[in-house]
Tab-separated table of N, CA and C in Angstrom:
chain	number	residue	atom	x	y	z
P	3	MET	N	275.297	37.264	-39.097
P	3	MET	CA	274.185	36.504	-39.641
P	3	MET	C	274.653	35.639	-40.806
P	4	GLU	N	275.621	36.135	-41.566
P	4	GLU	CA	276.109	35.350	-42.692
P	4	GLU	C	276.811	34.070	-42.246
P	5	ASP	N	277.407	34.087	-41.032
P	5	ASP	CA	278.104	32.894	-40.562
P	5	ASP	C	277.158	31.711	-40.435
P	6	LYS	N	275.966	31.920	-39.899
P	6	LYS	CA	275.030	30.824	-39.670
P	6	LYS	C	274.123	30.563	-40.862
P	7	LEU	N	273.639	31.612	-41.485
P	7	LEU	CA	272.659	31.459	-42.556
P	7	LEU	C	273.245	31.659	-43.947
P	8	GLY	N	274.389	32.254	-44.051
P	8	GLY	CA	274.994	32.480	-45.355
P	8	GLY	C	274.363	33.643	-46.081
P	9	VAL	N	274.655	33.736	-47.372
P	9	VAL	CA	274.173	34.831	-48.213
P	9	VAL	C	272.651	34.816	-48.288
P	10	ARG	N	272.044	33.637	-48.383
P	10	ARG	CA	270.575	33.549	-48.487
P	10	ARG	C	269.909	34.147	-47.254
P	11	GLY	N	270.509	33.950	-46.077
P	11	GLY	CA	269.969	34.531	-44.852
P	11	GLY	C	269.992	36.048	-44.899
P	12	THR	N	271.056	36.602	-45.421
P	12	THR	CA	271.166	38.053	-45.565
P	12	THR	C	270.124	38.575	-46.543
P	13	GLU	N	269.940	37.870	-47.658
P	13	GLU	CA	268.928	38.273	-48.635
P	13	GLU	C	267.536	38.219	-48.021
P	14	LEU	N	267.250	37.179	-47.246
P	14	LEU	CA	265.955	37.039	-46.597
P	14	LEU	C	265.745	38.165	-45.596
P	15	PHE	N	266.773	38.472	-44.812
P	15	PHE	CA	266.684	39.566	-43.860
P	15	PHE	C	266.400	40.883	-44.580
P	16	ASP	N	267.097	41.138	-45.680
P	16	ASP	CA	266.882	42.369	-46.448
P	16	ASP	C	265.460	42.440	-46.988
P	17	GLU	N	264.939	41.308	-47.466
P	17	GLU	CA	263.580	41.278	-47.997
P	17	GLU	C	262.562	41.560	-46.895
P	18	VAL	N	262.738	40.923	-45.739
P	18	VAL	CA	261.826	41.159	-44.608
P	18	VAL	C	261.903	42.616	-44.183
P	19	ASP	N	263.116	43.162	-44.096
P	19	ASP	CA	263.291	44.553	-43.713
P	19	ASP	C	262.589	45.490	-44.698
P	20	ALA	N	262.722	45.200	-45.998
P	20	ALA	CA	262.077	46.034	-47.020
P	20	ALA	C	260.555	45.966	-46.899
P	21	ARG	N	260.041	44.760	-46.670
P	21	ARG	CA	258.582	44.613	-46.528
P	21	ARG	C	258.068	45.321	-45.286
P	22	LEU	N	258.796	45.226	-44.178
P	22	LEU	CA	258.390	45.925	-42.958
P	22	LEU	C	258.423	47.442	-43.161
P	23	SER	N	259.424	47.918	-43.881
P	23	SER	CA	259.491	49.353	-44.186
P	23	SER	C	258.296	49.789	-45.022
P	24	GLU	N	257.910	48.968	-45.991
P	24	GLU	CA	256.750	49.279	-46.824
P	24	GLU	C	255.475	49.286	-45.996
P	25	ILE	N	255.312	48.315	-45.105
P	25	ILE	CA	254.134	48.269	-44.236
P	25	ILE	C	254.088	49.521	-43.363
P	26	LYS	N	255.224	49.896	-42.798
P	26	LYS	CA	255.282	51.103	-41.971
P	26	LYS	C	254.892	52.329	-42.790
P	27	ARG	N	255.411	52.415	-44.016
P	27	ARG	CA	255.080	53.559	-44.877
P	27	ARG	C	253.590	53.618	-45.152
P	28	LEU	N	252.991	52.446	-45.432
P	28	LEU	CA	251.558	52.411	-45.716
P	28	LEU	C	250.729	52.803	-44.499
P	29	PHE	N	251.099	52.304	-43.318
P	29	PHE	CA	250.379	52.677	-42.100
P	29	PHE	C	250.512	54.172	-41.837
P	30	THR	N	251.710	54.692	-42.021
P	30	THR	CA	251.934	56.118	-41.818
P	30	THR	C	251.125	56.936	-42.813
P	31	GLN	N	251.136	56.502	-44.066
P	31	GLN	CA	250.371	57.193	-45.100
P	31	GLN	C	248.882	57.130	-44.789
P	32	PHE	N	248.405	55.951	-44.392
P	32	PHE	CA	246.985	55.773	-44.063
P	32	PHE	C	246.582	56.694	-42.915
P	33	ALA	N	247.486	56.889	-41.952
P	33	ALA	CA	247.203	57.750	-40.810
P	33	ALA	C	247.292	59.228	-41.168
P	34	GLY	N	247.679	59.532	-42.397
P	34	GLY	CA	247.726	60.917	-42.842
P	34	GLY	C	249.000	61.635	-42.464
P	35	GLU	N	250.037	60.897	-42.082
P	35	GLU	CA	251.274	61.516	-41.651
P	35	GLU	C	252.289	61.658	-42.771
P	36	ALA	N	252.025	61.069	-43.923
P	36	ALA	CA	252.962	61.160	-45.043
P	36	ALA	C	252.206	61.619	-46.275
P	37	PRO	N	252.845	62.359	-47.154
P	37	PRO	CA	252.151	62.813	-48.355
P	37	PRO	C	251.833	61.657	-49.292
P	38	ALA	N	250.740	61.780	-50.013
P	38	ALA	CA	250.337	60.756	-50.980
P	38	ALA	C	251.217	60.845	-52.216
P	39	SER	N	251.301	59.759	-52.945
P	39	SER	CA	252.035	59.789	-54.203
P	39	SER	C	251.232	60.565	-55.237
P	40	ALA	N	251.883	61.002	-56.275
P	40	ALA	CA	251.230	61.821	-57.294
P	40	ALA	C	250.138	61.062	-58.027
P	41	SER	N	250.218	59.736	-58.066
P	41	SER	CA	249.237	58.955	-58.819
P	41	SER	C	247.935	58.744	-58.062
P	42	GLU	N	247.886	59.138	-56.806
P	42	GLU	CA	246.680	58.899	-56.023
P	42	GLU	C	245.666	60.015	-56.242
P	43	SER	N	244.493	59.756	-55.779
P	43	SER	CA	243.369	60.665	-55.947
P	43	SER	C	243.630	62.019	-55.300
P	44	ARG	N	242.873	62.989	-55.703
P	44	ARG	CA	243.005	64.328	-55.158
P	44	ARG	C	242.509	64.434	-53.724
P	45	ALA	N	241.974	63.396	-53.144
P	45	ALA	CA	241.416	63.451	-51.797
P	45	ALA	C	242.476	63.273	-50.714
P	46	GLY	N	243.750	63.380	-51.033
P	46	GLY	CA	244.775	63.273	-50.017
P	46	GLY	C	245.449	61.923	-50.041
P	47	SER	N	245.960	61.524	-48.874
P	47	SER	CA	246.734	60.295	-48.815
P	47	SER	C	245.874	59.048	-48.951
P	48	PHE	N	244.604	59.181	-48.748
P	48	PHE	CA	243.710	58.032	-48.894
P	48	PHE	C	243.054	58.153	-50.255
P	49	GLY	N	243.597	57.422	-51.231
P	49	GLY	CA	243.157	57.554	-52.613
P	49	GLY	C	242.266	56.427	-53.073
P	50	ARG	N	242.066	56.401	-54.379
P	50	ARG	CA	241.178	55.408	-55.003
P	50	ARG	C	241.545	53.978	-54.639
P	51	LEU	N	242.819	53.653	-54.787
P	51	LEU	CA	243.249	52.283	-54.547
P	51	LEU	C	243.020	51.887	-53.087
P	52	GLN	N	243.340	52.781	-52.170
P	52	GLN	CA	243.121	52.483	-50.760
P	52	GLN	C	241.632	52.312	-50.476
P	53	LEU	N	240.805	53.131	-51.114
P	53	LEU	CA	239.363	53.006	-50.935
P	53	LEU	C	238.863	51.676	-51.484
P	54	ALA	N	239.341	51.277	-52.656
P	54	ALA	CA	238.933	49.994	-53.228
P	54	ALA	C	239.325	48.844	-52.303
P	55	ARG	N	240.546	48.912	-51.776
P	55	ARG	CA	240.989	47.877	-50.833
P	55	ARG	C	240.119	47.872	-49.577
P	56	MET	N	239.782	49.050	-49.091
P	56	MET	CA	238.960	49.160	-47.881
P	56	MET	C	237.561	48.601	-48.126
P	57	ILE	N	237.004	48.869	-49.283
P	57	ILE	CA	235.674	48.344	-49.598
P	57	ILE	C	235.720	46.821	-49.686
P	58	LEU	N	236.744	46.282	-50.343
P	58	LEU	CA	236.891	44.821	-50.402
P	58	LEU	C	236.995	44.233	-48.998
P	59	TRP	N	237.801	44.839	-48.160
P	59	TRP	CA	237.945	44.378	-46.786
P	59	TRP	C	236.615	44.491	-46.042
P	60	GLY	N	235.927	45.616	-46.224
P	60	GLY	CA	234.640	45.822	-45.560
P	60	GLY	C	233.589	44.814	-45.999
P	61	ARG	N	233.592	44.463	-47.265
P	61	ARG	CA	232.639	43.463	-47.765
P	61	ARG	C	232.920	42.103	-47.134
P	62	THR	N	234.193	41.753	-47.050
P	62	THR	CA	234.568	40.489	-46.410
P	62	THR	C	234.158	40.495	-44.941
P	63	LEU	N	234.398	41.599	-44.273
P	63	LEU	CA	234.041	41.740	-42.868
P	63	LEU	C	232.529	41.638	-42.668
P	64	LEU	N	231.762	42.304	-43.515
P	64	LEU	CA	230.312	42.259	-43.423
P	64	LEU	C	229.792	40.838	-43.603
P	65	GLU	N	230.319	40.158	-44.597
P	65	GLU	CA	229.890	38.786	-44.846
P	65	GLU	C	230.275	37.867	-43.692
P	66	ARG	N	231.467	38.082	-43.132
P	66	ARG	CA	231.933	37.224	-42.046
P	66	ARG	C	231.219	37.522	-40.731
P	67	GLU	N	231.019	38.791	-40.427
P	67	GLU	CA	230.488	39.179	-39.124
P	67	GLU	C	228.973	39.263	-39.064
P	68	VAL	N	228.322	39.489	-40.189
P	68	VAL	CA	226.877	39.670	-40.171
P	68	VAL	C	226.171	38.477	-40.802
P	69	ALA	N	226.250	38.364	-42.108
P	69	ALA	CA	225.574	37.242	-42.770
P	69	ALA	C	226.060	37.129	-44.206
P	70	LYS	N	226.820	36.085	-44.470
P	70	LYS	CA	227.385	35.895	-45.808
P	70	LYS	C	226.300	35.773	-46.872
P	71	ASP	N	225.239	35.044	-46.568
P	71	ASP	CA	224.217	34.786	-47.583
P	71	ASP	C	223.367	36.008	-47.910
P	72	LEU	N	223.391	37.029	-47.086
P	72	LEU	CA	222.582	38.217	-47.348
P	72	LEU	C	223.310	39.292	-48.149
P	73	PHE	N	224.626	39.261	-48.164
P	73	PHE	CA	225.374	40.376	-48.740
P	73	PHE	C	226.236	40.001	-49.931
P	74	ALA	N	225.932	38.918	-50.570
P	74	ALA	CA	226.707	38.511	-51.746
P	74	ALA	C	226.464	39.503	-52.884
P	75	ASP	N	227.521	39.991	-53.453
P	75	ASP	CA	227.453	40.873	-54.615
P	75	ASP	C	228.623	40.506	-55.520
P	76	PRO	N	228.496	39.370	-56.212
P	76	PRO	CA	229.637	38.852	-56.966
P	76	PRO	C	230.172	39.803	-58.026
P	77	ALA	N	229.302	40.501	-58.724
P	77	ALA	CA	229.781	41.407	-59.772
P	77	ALA	C	230.660	42.503	-59.179
P	78	PHE	N	230.228	43.090	-58.085
P	78	PHE	CA	230.994	44.156	-57.446
P	78	PHE	C	232.309	43.611	-56.899
P	79	ASN	N	232.276	42.445	-56.273
P	79	ASN	CA	233.508	41.837	-55.765
P	79	ASN	C	234.504	41.584	-56.891
P	80	ILE	N	234.017	41.102	-58.011
P	80	ILE	CA	234.895	40.831	-59.162
P	80	ILE	C	235.482	42.130	-59.696
P	81	LEU	N	234.652	43.141	-59.869
P	81	LEU	CA	235.146	44.423	-60.384
P	81	LEU	C	236.169	45.049	-59.444
P	82	LEU	N	235.897	45.013	-58.143
P	82	LEU	CA	236.856	45.562	-57.176
P	82	LEU	C	238.179	44.803	-57.218
P	83	THR	N	238.100	43.487	-57.305
P	83	THR	CA	239.304	42.666	-57.369
P	83	THR	C	240.113	42.999	-58.619
P	84	LEU	N	239.445	43.141	-59.752
P	84	LEU	CA	240.145	43.486	-60.992
P	84	LEU	C	240.749	44.882	-60.912
P	85	TYR	N	240.055	45.808	-60.274
P	85	TYR	CA	240.547	47.176	-60.126
P	85	TYR	C	241.844	47.193	-59.308
P	86	VAL	N	241.818	46.529	-58.161
P	86	VAL	CA	242.989	46.490	-57.288
P	86	VAL	C	244.134	45.741	-57.965
P	87	SER	N	243.824	44.632	-58.598
P	87	SER	CA	244.868	43.839	-59.259
P	87	SER	C	245.506	44.597	-60.410
P	88	ARG	N	244.705	45.367	-61.139
P	88	ARG	CA	245.260	46.180	-62.234
P	88	ARG	C	246.266	47.185	-61.685
P	89	ALA	N	245.910	47.825	-60.584
P	89	ALA	CA	246.818	48.802	-59.982
P	89	ALA	C	248.096	48.141	-59.473
P	90	ASP	N	247.973	46.901	-59.020
P	90	ASP	CA	249.130	46.151	-58.526
P	90	ASP	C	249.922	45.494	-59.650
P	91	GLY	N	249.406	45.567	-60.887
P	91	GLY	CA	250.085	44.953	-62.022
P	91	GLY	C	250.002	43.441	-62.022
P	92	LYS	N	248.949	42.901	-61.435
P	92	LYS	CA	248.790	41.447	-61.345
P	92	LYS	C	247.646	40.982	-62.234
P	93	ASP	N	247.848	39.830	-62.859
P	93	ASP	CA	246.794	39.205	-63.648
P	93	ASP	C	245.823	38.487	-62.722
P	94	VAL	N	244.552	38.457	-63.138
P	94	VAL	CA	243.530	37.751	-62.374
P	94	VAL	C	242.969	36.654	-63.265
P	95	SER	N	243.167	35.429	-62.847
P	95	SER	CA	242.628	34.305	-63.607
P	95	SER	C	241.128	34.207	-63.352
P	96	THR	N	240.461	33.494	-64.236
P	96	THR	CA	239.027	33.277	-64.052
P	96	THR	C	238.773	32.577	-62.727
P	97	SER	N	239.593	31.594	-62.388
P	97	SER	CA	239.373	30.876	-61.128
P	97	SER	C	239.589	31.785	-59.923
P	98	ALA	N	240.563	32.686	-59.984
P	98	ALA	CA	240.781	33.632	-58.887
P	98	ALA	C	239.602	34.591	-58.765
P	99	ALA	N	239.049	35.022	-59.891
P	99	ALA	CA	237.876	35.900	-59.872
P	99	ALA	C	236.669	35.168	-59.278
P	100	CYS	N	236.549	33.894	-59.587
P	100	CYS	CA	235.459	33.094	-59.010
P	100	CYS	C	235.582	33.051	-57.499
P	101	THR	N	236.783	32.840	-57.018
P	101	THR	CA	237.014	32.815	-55.573
P	101	THR	C	236.703	34.171	-54.960
P	102	ALA	N	237.155	35.241	-55.599
P	102	ALA	CA	236.933	36.589	-55.085
P	102	ALA	C	235.456	36.981	-55.075
P	103	SER	N	234.677	36.359	-55.935
P	103	SER	CA	233.264	36.717	-56.035
P	103	SER	C	232.485	36.393	-54.774
P	104	GLY	N	232.921	35.369	-54.051
P	104	GLY	CA	232.233	34.994	-52.824
P	104	GLY	C	231.004	34.130	-53.022
P	105	VAL	N	230.823	33.632	-54.226
P	105	VAL	CA	229.675	32.767	-54.518
P	105	VAL	C	230.189	31.483	-55.158
P	106	PRO	N	229.329	30.463	-55.283
P	106	PRO	CA	229.776	29.224	-55.938
P	106	PRO	C	230.297	29.499	-57.356
P	107	THR	N	231.204	28.643	-57.803
P	107	THR	CA	231.876	28.824	-59.095
P	107	THR	C	230.902	28.975	-60.252
P	108	THR	N	229.862	28.158	-60.286
P	108	THR	CA	228.915	28.252	-61.408
P	108	THR	C	228.224	29.611	-61.431
P	109	THR	N	227.878	30.123	-60.263
P	109	THR	CA	227.258	31.452	-60.171
P	109	THR	C	228.262	32.525	-60.583
P	110	ALA	N	229.492	32.397	-60.108
P	110	ALA	CA	230.533	33.364	-60.455
P	110	ALA	C	230.777	33.395	-61.958
P	111	LEU	N	230.815	32.225	-62.585
P	111	LEU	CA	231.026	32.177	-64.035
P	111	LEU	C	229.894	32.867	-64.784
P	112	ARG	N	228.672	32.717	-64.305
P	112	ARG	CA	227.543	33.440	-64.930
P	112	ARG	C	227.749	34.948	-64.820
P	113	TRP	N	228.212	35.406	-63.665
P	113	TRP	CA	228.450	36.838	-63.482
P	113	TRP	C	229.607	37.320	-64.348
P	114	ILE	N	230.656	36.533	-64.444
P	114	ILE	CA	231.798	36.898	-65.299
P	114	ILE	C	231.336	37.026	-66.745
P	115	ASN	N	230.548	36.079	-67.204
P	115	ASN	CA	230.036	36.144	-68.579
P	115	ASN	C	229.114	37.344	-68.767
P	116	ALA	N	228.306	37.655	-67.759
P	116	ALA	CA	227.425	38.829	-67.855
P	116	ALA	C	228.247	40.116	-67.933
P	117	LEU	N	229.295	40.213	-67.134
P	117	LEU	CA	230.163	41.398	-67.178
P	117	LEU	C	230.865	41.512	-68.524
P	118	ALA	N	231.270	40.387	-69.078
P	118	ALA	CA	231.928	40.389	-70.393
P	118	ALA	C	230.937	40.799	-71.485
P	119	ARG	N	229.717	40.264	-71.425
P	119	ARG	CA	228.700	40.631	-72.427
P	119	ARG	C	228.379	42.120	-72.389
P	120	ARG	N	228.408	42.707	-71.208
P	120	ARG	CA	228.125	44.140	-71.071
P	120	ARG	C	229.326	45.011	-71.435
P	121	GLY	N	230.446	44.381	-71.762
P	121	GLY	CA	231.633	45.138	-72.137
P	121	GLY	C	232.346	45.758	-70.951
P	122	MET	N	232.137	45.210	-69.772
P	122	MET	CA	232.769	45.758	-68.572
P	122	MET	C	234.129	45.124	-68.294
P	123	ILE	N	234.305	43.880	-68.761
P	123	ILE	CA	235.579	43.197	-68.595
P	123	ILE	C	235.940	42.512	-69.907
P	124	HIS	N	237.229	42.249	-70.074
P	124	HIS	CA	237.740	41.477	-71.200
P	124	HIS	C	238.236	40.145	-70.666
P	125	LYS	N	238.052	39.112	-71.486
P	125	LYS	CA	238.669	37.819	-71.205
P	125	LYS	C	239.870	37.698	-72.123
P	126	ARG	N	240.980	37.246	-71.565
P	126	ARG	CA	242.211	37.121	-72.344
P	126	ARG	C	242.795	35.741	-72.097
P	127	SER	N	242.999	34.993	-73.158
P	127	SER	CA	243.613	33.672	-73.051
P	127	SER	C	245.100	33.766	-73.338
P	128	LEU	N	245.847	32.864	-72.752
P	128	LEU	CA	247.275	32.794	-73.048
P	128	LEU	C	247.464	32.232	-74.449
P	129	ALA	N	248.363	32.789	-75.196
P	129	ALA	CA	248.644	32.289	-76.541
P	129	ALA	C	249.236	30.888	-76.483
P	130	THR	N	249.972	30.612	-75.415
P	130	THR	CA	250.627	29.309	-75.282
P	130	THR	C	249.714	28.220	-74.722
P	131	ASP	N	248.647	28.627	-74.012
P	131	ASP	CA	247.754	27.641	-73.407
P	131	ASP	C	246.363	28.253	-73.265
P	132	ARG	N	245.493	27.939	-74.184
P	132	ARG	CA	244.156	28.545	-74.241
P	132	ARG	C	243.263	28.099	-73.095
P	133	ARG	N	243.713	27.140	-72.284
P	133	ARG	CA	242.899	26.710	-71.149
P	133	ARG	C	242.857	27.759	-70.050
P	134	PHE	N	243.862	28.627	-70.011
P	134	PHE	CA	243.938	29.636	-68.975
P	134	PHE	C	243.393	30.950	-69.491
P	135	THR	N	242.427	31.486	-68.788
P	135	THR	CA	241.824	32.754	-69.164
P	135	THR	C	242.024	33.757	-68.033
P	136	TYR	N	242.419	34.943	-68.416
P	136	TYR	CA	242.598	36.026	-67.456
P	136	TYR	C	241.570	37.101	-67.736
P	137	LEU	N	241.195	37.816	-66.691
P	137	LEU	CA	240.180	38.855	-66.811
P	137	LEU	C	240.815	40.207	-66.534
P	138	GLU	N	240.294	41.219	-67.204
P	138	GLU	CA	240.755	42.583	-66.946
P	138	GLU	C	239.608	43.545	-67.193
P	139	LEU	N	239.663	44.667	-66.506
P	139	LEU	CA	238.656	45.713	-66.696
P	139	LEU	C	238.826	46.343	-68.072
P	140	THR	N	237.719	46.736	-68.681
P	140	THR	CA	237.826	47.555	-69.876
P	140	THR	C	238.202	48.970	-69.442
P	141	GLU	N	238.716	49.752	-70.359
P	141	GLU	CA	239.067	51.140	-70.034
P	141	GLU	C	237.846	51.901	-69.528
P	142	LYS	N	236.697	51.666	-70.170
P	142	LYS	CA	235.469	52.365	-69.783
P	142	LYS	C	235.070	52.020	-68.348
P	143	THR	N	235.160	50.755	-67.973
P	143	THR	CA	234.804	50.351	-66.621
P	143	THR	C	235.819	50.881	-65.621
P	144	GLY	N	237.098	50.841	-65.969
P	144	GLY	CA	238.124	51.404	-65.093
P	144	GLY	C	237.878	52.884	-64.836
P	145	ALA	N	237.527	53.619	-65.885
P	145	ALA	CA	237.242	55.054	-65.733
P	145	ALA	C	235.983	55.277	-64.892
P	146	ALA	N	234.975	54.425	-65.078
P	146	ALA	CA	233.752	54.547	-64.280
P	146	ALA	C	234.041	54.284	-62.797
P	147	LEU	N	234.875	53.293	-62.514
P	147	LEU	CA	235.236	53.026	-61.122
P	147	LEU	C	236.078	54.160	-60.550
P	148	ASP	N	236.962	54.749	-61.358
P	148	ASP	CA	237.710	55.926	-60.908
P	148	ASP	C	236.746	57.031	-60.484
P	149	ARG	N	235.743	57.302	-61.322
P	149	ARG	CA	234.755	58.348	-60.994
P	149	ARG	C	233.987	57.988	-59.721
P	150	TYR	N	233.590	56.723	-59.592
P	150	TYR	CA	232.870	56.240	-58.415
P	150	TYR	C	233.691	56.494	-57.145
P	151	PHE	N	234.974	56.101	-57.171
P	151	PHE	CA	235.823	56.292	-56.002
P	151	PHE	C	236.060	57.777	-55.736
P	152	ASP	N	236.249	58.563	-56.791
P	152	ASP	CA	236.440	60.001	-56.615
P	152	ASP	C	235.225	60.654	-55.955
P	153	LEU	N	234.036	60.248	-56.359
P	153	LEU	CA	232.829	60.805	-55.750
P	153	LEU	C	232.745	60.477	-54.266
P	154	ILE	N	233.095	59.256	-53.908
P	154	ILE	CA	233.093	58.872	-52.493
P	154	ILE	C	234.144	59.668	-51.725
P	155	LEU	N	235.349	59.767	-52.293
P	155	LEU	CA	236.414	60.500	-51.636
P	155	LEU	C	236.079	61.981	-51.500
P	156	ASP	N	235.460	62.559	-52.520
P	156	ASP	CA	235.049	63.967	-52.441
P	156	ASP	C	234.008	64.173	-51.347
P	157	ARG	N	233.067	63.239	-51.232
P	157	ARG	CA	232.042	63.336	-50.191
P	157	ARG	C	232.668	63.212	-48.820
P	158	ALA	N	233.649	62.333	-48.674
P	158	ALA	CA	234.334	62.167	-47.396
P	158	ALA	C	235.113	63.428	-47.039
P	159	ALA	N	235.704	64.072	-48.024
P	159	ALA	CA	236.480	65.283	-47.790
P	159	ALA	C	235.586	66.500	-47.555
P	160	HIS	N	234.384	66.470	-48.123
P	160	HIS	CA	233.458	67.600	-48.008
P	160	HIS	C	232.049	67.090	-47.692
P	161	PRO	N	231.839	66.649	-46.446
P	161	PRO	CA	230.512	66.111	-46.118
P	161	PRO	C	229.443	67.188	-46.250
P	162	PRO	N	228.239	66.785	-46.668
P	162	PRO	CA	227.169	67.772	-46.798
P	162	PRO	C	226.770	68.315	-45.414
P	163	THR	N	226.393	69.563	-45.399
P	163	THR	CA	225.941	70.155	-44.134
P	163	THR	C	224.462	69.830	-43.925
P	164	PRO	N	224.095	69.582	-42.681
P	164	PRO	CA	222.682	69.226	-42.414
P	164	PRO	C	221.714	70.356	-42.638
């Protein structure tokens, strides 16, 4: 492979191989065939982060397959996006949060400001360029979402008897 593509081709192959291995690990973990990492919820291999991702996916699916205009919940979409991004170590810009909200930008900005006023999220500007604002969950909101996901996971692990 190095003859035709050189060193960059080998690096690209290694990167693709690593990503495919990670995807396989995640699918295996999701199927319950691999142990969960220590940082995940007590509900087994399907933890808080996986649940948050699943809810985000489910919301997108519901809006796409049923009716986008009936199921808009911008505040929840923003909070879920911030939760997942925090776990991934990624910053979320205000514009990215607006997109994730699923509503027009002006509506999303109203929701972002409402969440900030309630102390659920922080706005953080770059010291080098105040035009860019990033959003993050407050510790209190992060802990509340942890409890929310734990309650769902506990119910899934121990469904009530009829």
